[in-house]
PDB file of C-alpha atoms and ligand atoms in Angstrom:
ATOM      1  CA  MET A  27     -57.803  99.503 167.917  1.00  0.00           C
ATOM      2  CA  LYS A  28     -56.476  98.840 171.411  1.00  0.00           C
ATOM      3  CA  THR A  29     -53.494  96.594 172.155  1.00  0.00           C
ATOM      4  CA  ALA A  30     -52.940  94.261 175.111  1.00  0.00           C
ATOM      5  CA  PHE A  31     -49.475  92.869 175.963  1.00  0.00           C
ATOM      6  CA  ILE A  32     -49.819  89.639 177.951  1.00  0.00           C
ATOM      7  CA  THR A  33     -46.922  87.605 179.378  1.00  0.00           C
ATOM      8  CA  GLY A  34     -47.330  83.867 179.988  1.00  0.00           C
ATOM      9  CA  ALA A  35     -50.057  83.579 177.340  1.00  0.00           C
ATOM     10  CA  SER A  36     -49.238  79.974 176.360  1.00  0.00           C
ATOM     11  CA  SER A  37     -51.325  78.487 179.181  1.00  0.00           C
ATOM     12  CA  GLY A  38     -53.828  79.007 181.992  1.00  0.00           C
ATOM     13  CA  ILE A  39     -54.697  82.504 183.182  1.00  0.00           C
ATOM     14  CA  GLY A  40     -52.610  84.294 180.529  1.00  0.00           C
ATOM     15  CA  GLU A  41     -54.215  82.332 177.710  1.00  0.00           C
ATOM     16  CA  ALA A  42     -57.680  83.023 179.162  1.00  0.00           C
ATOM     17  CA  CYS A  43     -56.865  86.747 179.378  1.00  0.00           C
ATOM     18  CA  ALA A  44     -55.774  86.693 175.727  1.00  0.00           C
ATOM     19  CA  ARG A  45     -59.132  85.165 174.783  1.00  0.00           C
ATOM     20  CA  LYS A  46     -61.057  87.758 176.835  1.00  0.00           C
ATOM     21  CA  PHE A  47     -59.245  90.710 175.243  1.00  0.00           C
ATOM     22  CA  ALA A  48     -59.637  89.146 171.770  1.00  0.00           C
ATOM     23  CA  GLU A  49     -63.383  88.724 172.323  1.00  0.00           C
ATOM     24  CA  ASN A  50     -63.514  92.404 173.166  1.00  0.00           C
ATOM     25  CA  GLY A  51     -61.801  93.573 169.995  1.00  0.00           C
ATOM     26  CA  TYR A  52     -58.234  94.097 171.221  1.00  0.00           C
ATOM     27  CA  ARG A  53     -55.211  93.076 169.201  1.00  0.00           C
ATOM     28  CA  LEU A  54     -52.615  91.156 171.144  1.00  0.00           C
ATOM     29  CA  ILE A  55     -48.920  90.901 171.852  1.00  0.00           C
ATOM     30  CA  LEU A  56     -48.524  87.491 173.490  1.00  0.00           C
ATOM     31  CA  THR A  57     -45.361  86.193 175.127  1.00  0.00           C
ATOM     32  CA  ALA A  58     -44.076  82.913 176.601  1.00  0.00           C
ATOM     33  CA  ARG A  59     -41.073  80.575 176.356  1.00  0.00           C
ATOM     34  CA  ARG A  60     -42.820  77.683 174.560  1.00  0.00           C
ATOM     35  CA  ALA A  61     -43.182  78.815 170.947  1.00  0.00           C
ATOM     36  CA  ASP A  62     -45.432  75.885 169.950  1.00  0.00           C
ATOM     37  CA  LYS A  63     -47.993  76.394 172.730  1.00  0.00           C
ATOM     38  CA  LEU A  64     -47.984  80.145 172.213  1.00  0.00           C
ATOM     39  CA  HIS A  65     -48.530  79.702 168.489  1.00  0.00           C
ATOM     40  CA  GLU A  66     -51.431  77.277 169.095  1.00  0.00           C
ATOM     41  CA  ALA A  67     -53.130  79.820 171.371  1.00  0.00           C
ATOM     42  CA  ALA A  68     -52.518  82.658 168.890  1.00  0.00           C
ATOM     43  CA  GLU A  69     -53.852  80.649 165.921  1.00  0.00           C
ATOM     44  CA  GLU A  70     -57.066  79.823 167.788  1.00  0.00           C
ATOM     45  CA  LEU A  71     -57.715  83.507 168.487  1.00  0.00           C
ATOM     46  CA  LYS A  72     -56.911  84.542 164.915  1.00  0.00           C
ATOM     47  CA  HIS A  73     -59.399  82.028 163.539  1.00  0.00           C
ATOM     48  CA  LYS A  74     -62.125  82.498 166.129  1.00  0.00           C
ATOM     49  CA  PHE A  75     -62.124  86.286 166.488  1.00  0.00           C
ATOM     50  CA  GLY A  76     -60.025  87.542 163.559  1.00  0.00           C
ATOM     51  CA  THR A  77     -57.583  88.937 166.134  1.00  0.00           C
ATOM     52  CA  GLU A  78     -54.225  90.357 165.034  1.00  0.00           C
ATOM     53  CA  VAL A  79     -51.574  88.650 167.169  1.00  0.00           C
ATOM     54  CA  LEU A  80     -47.851  89.298 167.541  1.00  0.00           C
ATOM     55  CA  GLU A  81     -46.037  86.370 169.176  1.00  0.00           C
ATOM     56  CA  LEU A  82     -42.860  87.036 171.177  1.00  0.00           C
ATOM     57  CA  VAL A  83     -40.891  84.082 172.471  1.00  0.00           C
ATOM     58  CA  PHE A  84     -38.531  84.871 175.350  1.00  0.00           C
ATOM     59  CA  ASP A  85     -37.872  84.048 178.974  1.00  0.00           C
ATOM     60  CA  VAL A  86     -38.794  86.932 181.301  1.00  0.00           C
ATOM     61  CA  ARG A  87     -35.738  85.988 183.403  1.00  0.00           C
ATOM     62  CA  ASN A  88     -33.444  86.868 180.517  1.00  0.00           C
ATOM     63  CA  ARG A  89     -33.356  90.645 180.902  1.00  0.00           C
ATOM     64  CA  GLU A  90     -31.381  91.280 177.739  1.00  0.00           C
ATOM     65  CA  GLU A  91     -33.774  89.234 175.572  1.00  0.00           C
ATOM     66  CA  ALA A  92     -36.873  90.665 177.251  1.00  0.00           C
ATOM     67  CA  LEU A  93     -35.749  94.283 176.785  1.00  0.00           C
ATOM     68  CA  LYS A  94     -34.725  93.576 173.194  1.00  0.00           C
ATOM     69  CA  ALA A  95     -38.143  92.046 172.426  1.00  0.00           C
ATOM     70  CA  VAL A  96     -39.833  95.271 173.537  1.00  0.00           C
ATOM     71  CA  GLU A  97     -37.239  97.631 172.020  1.00  0.00           C
ATOM     72  CA  THR A  98     -37.583  95.944 168.623  1.00  0.00           C
ATOM     73  CA  LEU A  99     -41.382  95.963 168.511  1.00  0.00           C
ATOM     74  CA  PRO A 100     -42.490  97.126 165.057  1.00  0.00           C
ATOM     75  CA  ALA A 101     -43.517 100.805 165.096  1.00  0.00           C
ATOM     76  CA  GLU A 102     -47.210  99.937 164.620  1.00  0.00           C
ATOM     77  CA  TRP A 103     -47.169  97.732 167.758  1.00  0.00           C
ATOM     78  CA  ARG A 104     -45.566 100.190 170.173  1.00  0.00           C
ATOM     79  CA  GLU A 105     -48.765 101.781 171.479  1.00  0.00           C
ATOM     80  CA  ILE A 106     -49.717  99.393 174.281  1.00  0.00           C
ATOM     81  CA  ASP A 107     -52.943 100.073 176.185  1.00  0.00           C
ATOM     82  CA  VAL A 108     -52.917  97.210 178.688  1.00  0.00           C
ATOM     83  CA  GLN A 109     -49.970  95.233 180.048  1.00  0.00           C
ATOM     84  CA  VAL A 110     -50.854  92.021 181.878  1.00  0.00           C
ATOM     85  CA  ASN A 111     -47.845  90.805 183.884  1.00  0.00           C
ATOM     86  CA  ASN A 112     -48.952  87.211 184.333  1.00  0.00           C
ATOM     87  CA  ALA A 113     -45.913  84.965 183.633  1.00  0.00           C
ATOM     88  CA  GLY A 114     -45.063  83.209 186.866  1.00  0.00           C
ATOM     89  CA  LEU A 115     -44.881  79.965 188.757  1.00  0.00           C
ATOM     90  CA  ALA A 116     -44.483  78.104 192.018  1.00  0.00           C
ATOM     91  CA  LEU A 117     -41.924  75.334 192.380  1.00  0.00           C
ATOM     92  CA  GLY A 118     -42.032  72.815 195.217  1.00  0.00           C
ATOM     93  CA  LEU A 119     -43.900  72.719 198.505  1.00  0.00           C
ATOM     94  CA  GLU A 120     -41.316  72.463 201.254  1.00  0.00           C
ATOM     95  CA  LYS A 121     -40.465  73.866 204.648  1.00  0.00           C
ATOM     96  CA  GLU A 122     -38.554  77.127 204.325  1.00  0.00           C
ATOM     97  CA  HIS A 123     -35.470  75.718 206.074  1.00  0.00           C
ATOM     98  CA  GLU A 124     -35.442  72.675 203.788  1.00  0.00           C
ATOM     99  CA  GLY A 125     -36.261  74.294 200.421  1.00  0.00           C
ATOM    100  CA  ASP A 126     -34.442  73.899 197.123  1.00  0.00           C
ATOM    101  CA  PHE A 127     -32.114  76.777 196.167  1.00  0.00           C
ATOM    102  CA  ALA A 128     -32.696  76.347 192.429  1.00  0.00           C
ATOM    103  CA  ASP A 129     -36.495  76.413 192.874  1.00  0.00           C
ATOM    104  CA  TRP A 130     -36.236  79.578 194.995  1.00  0.00           C
ATOM    105  CA  GLU A 131     -34.106  81.313 192.402  1.00  0.00           C
ATOM    106  CA  THR A 132     -36.451  80.405 189.549  1.00  0.00           C
ATOM    107  CA  MET A 133     -39.481  81.737 191.467  1.00  0.00           C
ATOM    108  CA  ILE A 134     -37.754  84.954 192.516  1.00  0.00           C
ATOM    109  CA  ASP A 135     -36.225  85.561 189.076  1.00  0.00           C
ATOM    110  CA  THR A 136     -39.529  84.940 187.267  1.00  0.00           C
ATOM    111  CA  ASN A 137     -42.213  86.290 189.601  1.00  0.00           C
ATOM    112  CA  ILE A 138     -40.345  89.343 190.922  1.00  0.00           C
ATOM    113  CA  LYS A 139     -37.419  90.227 188.674  1.00  0.00           C
ATOM    114  CA  GLY A 140     -39.164  89.176 185.431  1.00  0.00           C
ATOM    115  CA  LEU A 141     -42.222  91.250 186.300  1.00  0.00           C
ATOM    116  CA  LEU A 142     -39.978  94.212 187.139  1.00  0.00           C
ATOM    117  CA  THR A 143     -38.101  93.873 183.847  1.00  0.00           C
ATOM    118  CA  MET A 144     -41.360  93.913 181.856  1.00  0.00           C
ATOM    119  CA  THR A 145     -42.614  96.891 183.870  1.00  0.00           C
ATOM    120  CA  ARG A 146     -39.363  98.782 183.292  1.00  0.00           C
ATOM    121  CA  ALA A 147     -39.523  97.981 179.562  1.00  0.00           C
ATOM    122  CA  ILE A 148     -43.118  99.002 178.847  1.00  0.00           C
ATOM    123  CA  VAL A 149     -44.308 101.564 181.396  1.00  0.00           C
ATOM    124  CA  PRO A 150     -42.029 104.404 180.160  1.00  0.00           C
ATOM    125  CA  MET A 151     -43.675 104.041 176.718  1.00  0.00           C
ATOM    126  CA  MET A 152     -47.091 104.302 178.382  1.00  0.00           C
ATOM    127  CA  VAL A 153     -46.046 107.398 180.338  1.00  0.00           C
ATOM    128  CA  LYS A 154     -44.842 108.992 177.098  1.00  0.00           C
ATOM    129  CA  GLN A 155     -48.108 108.236 175.297  1.00  0.00           C
ATOM    130  CA  GLY A 156     -50.141 109.481 178.286  1.00  0.00           C
ATOM    131  CA  LYS A 157     -52.256 106.335 178.712  1.00  0.00           C
ATOM    132  CA  GLY A 158     -51.969 102.758 179.836  1.00  0.00           C
ATOM    133  CA  HIS A 159     -53.003 100.175 182.392  1.00  0.00           C
ATOM    134  CA  ILE A 160     -50.689  97.717 184.149  1.00  0.00           C
ATOM    135  CA  ILE A 161     -52.404  94.630 185.535  1.00  0.00           C
ATOM    136  CA  ASN A 162     -50.239  92.358 187.674  1.00  0.00           C
ATOM    137  CA  ILE A 163     -51.265  88.815 188.590  1.00  0.00           C
ATOM    138  CA  GLY A 164     -50.544  88.457 192.294  1.00  0.00           C
ATOM    139  CA  SER A 165     -52.163  85.820 194.489  1.00  0.00           C
ATOM    140  CA  VAL A 166     -54.007  85.227 197.745  1.00  0.00           C
ATOM    141  CA  ALA A 167     -50.640  83.614 198.594  1.00  0.00           C
ATOM    142  CA  GLY A 168     -49.221  87.145 198.820  1.00  0.00           C
ATOM    143  CA  ASP A 169     -51.632  88.123 201.610  1.00  0.00           C
ATOM    144  CA  ALA A 170     -50.227  85.663 204.165  1.00  0.00           C
ATOM    145  CA  ALA A 171     -47.800  82.754 204.171  1.00  0.00           C
ATOM    146  CA  TYR A 172     -49.137  79.204 204.087  1.00  0.00           C
ATOM    147  CA  ALA A 173     -47.355  76.043 205.214  1.00  0.00           C
ATOM    148  CA  ASN A 174     -44.456  74.959 202.975  1.00  0.00           C
ATOM    149  CA  GLY A 175     -45.030  77.820 200.531  1.00  0.00           C
ATOM    150  CA  ALA A 176     -43.119  80.726 202.095  1.00  0.00           C
ATOM    151  CA  VAL A 177     -40.905  81.589 199.128  1.00  0.00           C
ATOM    152  CA  TYR A 178     -43.730  81.514 196.573  1.00  0.00           C
ATOM    153  CA  CYS A 179     -45.904  83.522 199.009  1.00  0.00           C
ATOM    154  CA  ALA A 180     -43.083  86.047 199.433  1.00  0.00           C
ATOM    155  CA  THR A 181     -42.791  86.516 195.664  1.00  0.00           C
ATOM    156  CA  LYS A 182     -46.532  87.206 195.438  1.00  0.00           C
ATOM    157  CA  ALA A 183     -46.352  89.621 198.415  1.00  0.00           C
ATOM    158  CA  ALA A 184     -43.656  91.384 196.383  1.00  0.00           C
ATOM    159  CA  VAL A 185     -45.982  91.572 193.360  1.00  0.00           C
ATOM    160  CA  LYS A 186     -48.602  93.316 195.525  1.00  0.00           C
ATOM    161  CA  VAL A 187     -46.098  95.794 196.968  1.00  0.00           C
ATOM    162  CA  LEU A 188     -44.503  96.506 193.565  1.00  0.00           C
ATOM    163  CA  GLY A 189     -47.981  97.265 192.218  1.00  0.00           C
ATOM    164  CA  ASP A 190     -48.683  99.586 195.161  1.00  0.00           C
ATOM    165  CA  GLY A 191     -45.369 101.376 194.597  1.00  0.00           C
ATOM    166  CA  LEU A 192     -45.984 101.764 190.880  1.00  0.00           C
ATOM    167  CA  ARG A 193     -49.474 103.159 191.581  1.00  0.00           C
ATOM    168  CA  ILE A 194     -47.910 105.795 193.845  1.00  0.00           C
ATOM    169  CA  ASP A 195     -45.183 106.632 191.325  1.00  0.00           C
ATOM    170  CA  LEU A 196     -47.773 107.026 188.532  1.00  0.00           C
ATOM    171  CA  ALA A 197     -50.363 108.953 190.546  1.00  0.00           C
ATOM    172  CA  ASP A 198     -49.546 112.147 188.602  1.00  0.00           C
ATOM    173  CA  THR A 199     -50.242 110.390 185.269  1.00  0.00           C
ATOM    174  CA  PRO A 200     -53.414 108.974 183.652  1.00  0.00           C
ATOM    175  CA  LEU A 201     -51.985 105.437 183.994  1.00  0.00           C
ATOM    176  CA  ARG A 202     -53.716 102.854 186.197  1.00  0.00           C
ATOM    177  CA  VAL A 203     -52.284  99.914 188.171  1.00  0.00           C
ATOM    178  CA  THR A 204     -54.245  96.849 189.272  1.00  0.00           C
ATOM    179  CA  THR A 205     -53.242  93.752 191.248  1.00  0.00           C
ATOM    180  CA  ILE A 206     -55.420  90.680 190.758  1.00  0.00           C
ATOM    181  CA  LYS A 207     -55.079  88.153 193.596  1.00  0.00           C
ATOM    182  CA  PRO A 208     -56.643  84.783 192.738  1.00  0.00           C
ATOM    183  CA  GLY A 209     -56.950  81.758 195.002  1.00  0.00           C
ATOM    184  CA  LEU A 210     -56.965  78.188 193.634  1.00  0.00           C
ATOM    185  CA  VAL A 211     -57.191  78.236 189.824  1.00  0.00           C
ATOM    186  CA  GLU A 212     -57.030  74.947 187.906  1.00  0.00           C
ATOM    187  CA  THR A 213     -54.376  75.497 185.237  1.00  0.00           C
ATOM    188  CA  ASN A 214     -50.962  73.974 184.610  1.00  0.00           C
ATOM    189  CA  PHE A 215     -49.786  75.728 187.804  1.00  0.00           C
ATOM    190  CA  SER A 216     -49.726  72.664 190.106  1.00  0.00           C
ATOM    191  CA  VAL A 217     -48.236  70.362 187.433  1.00  0.00           C
ATOM    192  CA  VAL A 218     -45.366  72.868 187.178  1.00  0.00           C
ATOM    193  CA  ARG A 219     -45.165  73.209 190.979  1.00  0.00           C
ATOM    194  CA  PHE A 220     -44.793  69.445 191.399  1.00  0.00           C
ATOM    195  CA  HIS A 221     -42.291  69.135 188.537  1.00  0.00           C
ATOM    196  CA  GLY A 222     -44.695  67.226 186.257  1.00  0.00           C
ATOM    197  CA  ASP A 223     -46.388  64.974 188.850  1.00  0.00           C
ATOM    198  CA  LYS A 224     -49.933  65.154 187.390  1.00  0.00           C
ATOM    199  CA  GLN A 225     -51.525  62.984 190.083  1.00  0.00           C
ATOM    200  CA  ARG A 226     -50.181  65.167 192.894  1.00  0.00           C
ATOM    201  CA  ALA A 227     -51.315  68.230 190.957  1.00  0.00           C
ATOM    202  CA  ASP A 228     -54.853  66.843 190.539  1.00  0.00           C
ATOM    203  CA  ASN A 229     -55.104  66.323 194.312  1.00  0.00           C
ATOM    204  CA  VAL A 230     -54.795  70.092 194.851  1.00  0.00           C
ATOM    205  CA  TYR A 231     -58.240  70.534 193.273  1.00  0.00           C
ATOM    206  CA  LYS A 232     -59.937  67.444 194.811  1.00  0.00           C
ATOM    207  CA  GLY A 233     -63.179  68.077 196.718  1.00  0.00           C
ATOM    208  CA  ILE A 234     -63.498  71.740 195.695  1.00  0.00           C
ATOM    209  CA  LYS A 235     -64.630  73.502 192.546  1.00  0.00           C
ATOM    210  CA  PRO A 236     -61.629  75.755 191.840  1.00  0.00           C
ATOM    211  CA  LEU A 237     -61.612  78.923 189.765  1.00  0.00           C
ATOM    212  CA  SER A 238     -60.868  78.629 186.040  1.00  0.00           C
ATOM    213  CA  GLY A 239     -58.512  80.810 184.056  1.00  0.00           C
ATOM    214  CA  ALA A 240     -61.620  82.379 182.503  1.00  0.00           C
ATOM    215  CA  ASP A 241     -62.926  83.390 185.967  1.00  0.00           C
ATOM    216  CA  VAL A 242     -59.693  85.293 186.567  1.00  0.00           C
ATOM    217  CA  ALA A 243     -59.755  86.796 183.065  1.00  0.00           C
ATOM    218  CA  ASP A 244     -63.241  88.159 183.875  1.00  0.00           C
ATOM    219  CA  CYS A 245     -61.715  90.040 186.838  1.00  0.00           C
ATOM    220  CA  VAL A 246     -58.858  91.336 184.688  1.00  0.00           C
ATOM    221  CA  TRP A 247     -61.391  92.531 182.120  1.00  0.00           C
ATOM    222  CA  PHE A 248     -63.546  94.184 184.830  1.00  0.00           C
ATOM    223  CA  ALA A 249     -60.539  96.306 185.806  1.00  0.00           C
ATOM    224  CA  ALA A 250     -59.435  96.977 182.212  1.00  0.00           C
ATOM    225  CA  SER A 251     -62.900  98.020 181.034  1.00  0.00           C
ATOM    226  CA  ALA A 252     -63.716 100.333 183.965  1.00  0.00           C
ATOM    227  CA  PRO A 253     -64.193 104.010 183.056  1.00  0.00           C
ATOM    228  CA  GLU A 254     -60.898 105.902 182.802  1.00  0.00           C
ATOM    229  CA  HIS A 255     -61.387 107.741 186.111  1.00  0.00           C
ATOM    230  CA  VAL A 256     -61.859 104.418 187.940  1.00  0.00           C
ATOM    231  CA  GLN A 257     -58.705 102.616 189.090  1.00  0.00           C
ATOM    232  CA  VAL A 258     -59.475  99.142 190.421  1.00  0.00           C
ATOM    233  CA  ALA A 259     -56.478  98.834 192.745  1.00  0.00           C
ATOM    234  CA  GLU A 260     -56.938  95.204 193.790  1.00  0.00           C
ATOM    235  CA  ILE A 261     -59.239  92.250 193.349  1.00  0.00           C
ATOM    236  CA  LEU A 262     -59.038  89.204 195.666  1.00  0.00           C
ATOM    237  CA  VAL A 263     -60.971  86.379 194.000  1.00  0.00           C
ATOM    238  CA  LEU A 264     -61.448  82.966 195.613  1.00  0.00           C
ATOM    239  CA  ALA A 265     -63.369  79.770 194.961  1.00  0.00           C
ATOM    240  CA  THR A 266     -66.512  79.748 197.097  1.00  0.00           C
ATOM    241  CA  HIS A 267     -65.132  77.043 199.427  1.00  0.00           C
ATOM    242  CA  GLN A 268     -61.743  78.748 199.858  1.00  0.00           C
ATOM    243  CA  ALA A 269     -61.514  81.362 202.618  1.00  0.00           C
ATOM    244  CA  SER A 270     -57.777  82.221 202.591  1.00  0.00           C
ATOM    245  CA  GLY A 271     -54.484  80.844 201.334  1.00  0.00           C
ATOM    246  CA  SER A 272     -54.623  78.107 203.967  1.00  0.00           C
ATOM    247  CA  VAL A 273     -58.353  77.568 204.605  1.00  0.00           C
ATOM    248  CA  VAL A 274     -60.141  75.394 202.054  1.00  0.00           C
ATOM    249  CA  PHE A 275     -63.295  73.354 202.714  1.00  0.00           C
ATOM    250  CA  ARG A 276     -63.279  70.100 200.726  1.00  0.00           C
ATOM    251  CA  SER A 277     -66.285  67.783 200.431  1.00  0.00           C
TER     252      SER A 277
HETATM  253  P1  LIG B  23     -49.662  78.072 184.055  1.00  0.00           P
HETATM  254  O1  LIG B  23     -48.514  77.194 184.417  1.00  0.00           O
HETATM  255  O2  LIG B  23     -50.840  77.449 183.394  1.00  0.00           O
HETATM  256  O3  LIG B  23     -49.154  79.301 183.167  1.00  0.00           O
HETATM  257  C1  LIG B  23     -47.964  79.989 183.469  1.00  0.00           C
HETATM  258  C2  LIG B  23     -47.565  80.836 182.274  1.00  0.00           C
HETATM  259  O4  LIG B  23     -46.388  81.581 182.605  1.00  0.00           O
HETATM  260  C3  LIG B  23     -47.249  79.993 181.064  1.00  0.00           C
HETATM  261  O5  LIG B  23     -47.771  80.609 179.914  1.00  0.00           O
HETATM  262  C4  LIG B  23     -45.723  79.975 181.015  1.00  0.00           C
HETATM  263  O6  LIG B  23     -45.306  79.862 179.653  1.00  0.00           O
HETATM  264  C5  LIG B  23     -45.402  81.370 181.582  1.00  0.00           C
HETATM  265  N1  LIG B  23     -44.065  81.429 182.163  1.00  0.00           N
HETATM  266  C6  LIG B  23     -43.597  80.774 183.244  1.00  0.00           C
HETATM  267  N2  LIG B  23     -42.304  81.055 183.451  1.00  0.00           N
HETATM  268  C7  LIG B  23     -41.940  81.925 182.451  1.00  0.00           C
HETATM  269  C8  LIG B  23     -40.734  82.572 182.111  1.00  0.00           C
HETATM  270  N3  LIG B  23     -39.620  82.406 182.829  1.00  0.00           N
HETATM  271  N4  LIG B  23     -40.718  83.392 181.028  1.00  0.00           N
HETATM  272  C9  LIG B  23     -41.831  83.560 180.292  1.00  0.00           C
HETATM  273  N5  LIG B  23     -43.017  82.986 180.569  1.00  0.00           N
HETATM  274  C10 LIG B  23     -43.058  82.161 181.643  1.00  0.00           C
HETATM  275  O7  LIG B  23     -50.105  78.748 185.425  1.00  0.00           O
HETATM  276  P2  LIG B  23     -51.206  79.884 185.742  1.00  0.00           P
HETATM  277  O8  LIG B  23     -51.908  80.317 184.526  1.00  0.00           O
HETATM  278  O9  LIG B  23     -51.993  79.409 186.875  1.00  0.00           O
HETATM  279  O10 LIG B  23     -50.238  81.037 186.276  1.00  0.00           O
HETATM  280  C11 LIG B  23     -50.234  82.363 185.773  1.00  0.00           C
HETATM  281  C12 LIG B  23     -49.966  83.327 186.906  1.00  0.00           C
HETATM  282  O11 LIG B  23     -51.032  83.258 187.847  1.00  0.00           O
HETATM  283  C13 LIG B  23     -48.686  83.055 187.702  1.00  0.00           C
HETATM  284  O12 LIG B  23     -48.066  84.290 187.969  1.00  0.00           O
HETATM  285  C14 LIG B  23     -49.205  82.429 189.000  1.00  0.00           C
HETATM  286  O13 LIG B  23     -48.333  82.655 190.075  1.00  0.00           O
HETATM  287  C15 LIG B  23     -50.515  83.169 189.158  1.00  0.00           C
HETATM  288  N6  LIG B  23     -51.509  82.550 190.018  1.00  0.00           N
HETATM  289  C16 LIG B  23     -51.940  81.265 189.770  1.00  0.00           C
HETATM  290  C17 LIG B  23     -52.892  80.702 190.593  1.00  0.00           C
HETATM  291  C18 LIG B  23     -53.344  79.289 190.421  1.00  0.00           C
HETATM  292  O14 LIG B  23     -53.904  78.709 191.399  1.00  0.00           O
HETATM  293  N7  LIG B  23     -53.211  78.678 189.264  1.00  0.00           N
HETATM  294  C19 LIG B  23     -53.495  81.471 191.691  1.00  0.00           C
HETATM  295  C20 LIG B  23     -52.949  82.793 191.859  1.00  0.00           C
HETATM  296  C21 LIG B  23     -52.021  83.317 191.020  1.00  0.00           C
HETATM  297  P3  LIG B  23     -44.061  79.019 179.150  1.00  0.00           P
HETATM  298  O15 LIG B  23     -43.915  77.830 180.033  1.00  0.00           O
HETATM  299  O16 LIG B  23     -44.436  78.690 177.735  1.00  0.00           O
HETATM  300  O17 LIG B  23     -42.950  79.987 179.237  1.00  0.00           O
HETATM  301  C1  LIG B  24     -51.592  80.254 193.597  1.00  0.00           C
HETATM  302  C2  LIG B  24     -52.639  80.005 194.598  1.00  0.00           C
HETATM  303  O1  LIG B  24     -53.075  79.016 196.875  1.00  0.00           O
HETATM  304  O2  LIG B  24     -51.977  77.608 195.233  1.00  0.00           O
HETATM  305  O3  LIG B  24     -51.050  81.526 193.754  1.00  0.00           O
HETATM  306  O4  LIG B  24     -50.788  79.411 196.280  1.00  0.00           O
HETATM  307  S1  LIG B  24     -52.084  78.960 195.814  1.00  0.00           S
END
């Protein structure tokens, strides 16, 4: 049986990816900070699909804890076939010269350094076993900056470039690296971005049918289920009425 390791599986895109892999017979290692939400998601999959789930609660920004969680995986859970580096967030929407230092640090530490930590922890095991697929959740925001979002956009540009670098460094192995770059996806993302302001978050998706977490999970699965000689390097997936990070048609 194949194993998928998914970070940020307590909500949104990560939770939808967990469901997609469960539906397709994978067993799952799911991670997040909120133990209760993660457990709820895991229980649903166990009951619905009979999936075996290992829950790991840690903050990807805490390098020591993150490395320990992987190092202490039980022997029977160490063969990981797919790693989905999804945990991430945006905080605030402000001009670059007026932004909040704490928000910047959280975004950089989570989206860039957290993803790197998880890559550093798991990919050497994949190289050793001679198989594996790393799927990073980037964003259309990484293709070009949009107004008031420069730091978040920069972190997602970094995700794209780190994926490209890893693909180069693994070209002499059977491992594959994919970057998925979604546009607007209605999840908890905007509630987090606006520090809990639900009304402001809802406005982000007004007048447009956004993507769902399941739409993104379909793209992740497309890449993961491709024949072994096929490496889907990138997928840019947008809502039909979104054309780029800054062009959205609302009715
Ligand atoms: P959600 O807020 O719904 O989910 C984010 C997930 O990341 C949660 O499970 C959260 O779990 C986890 N997470 C956040 N910070 C940490 C941390 N420090 N350590 C461990 N886990 C963490 O948002 P989305 O599902 O939308 O976001 C998932 C990814 O998709 C992010 O990388 C985001 O940048 C990206 N993305 C989102 C888009 C969108 O429009 N929604 C579009 C393009 C990309 P917990 O809080 O329990 O730790
Ligand atoms: C999230 C998509 O456009 O809100 O990465 O930045 S966007």
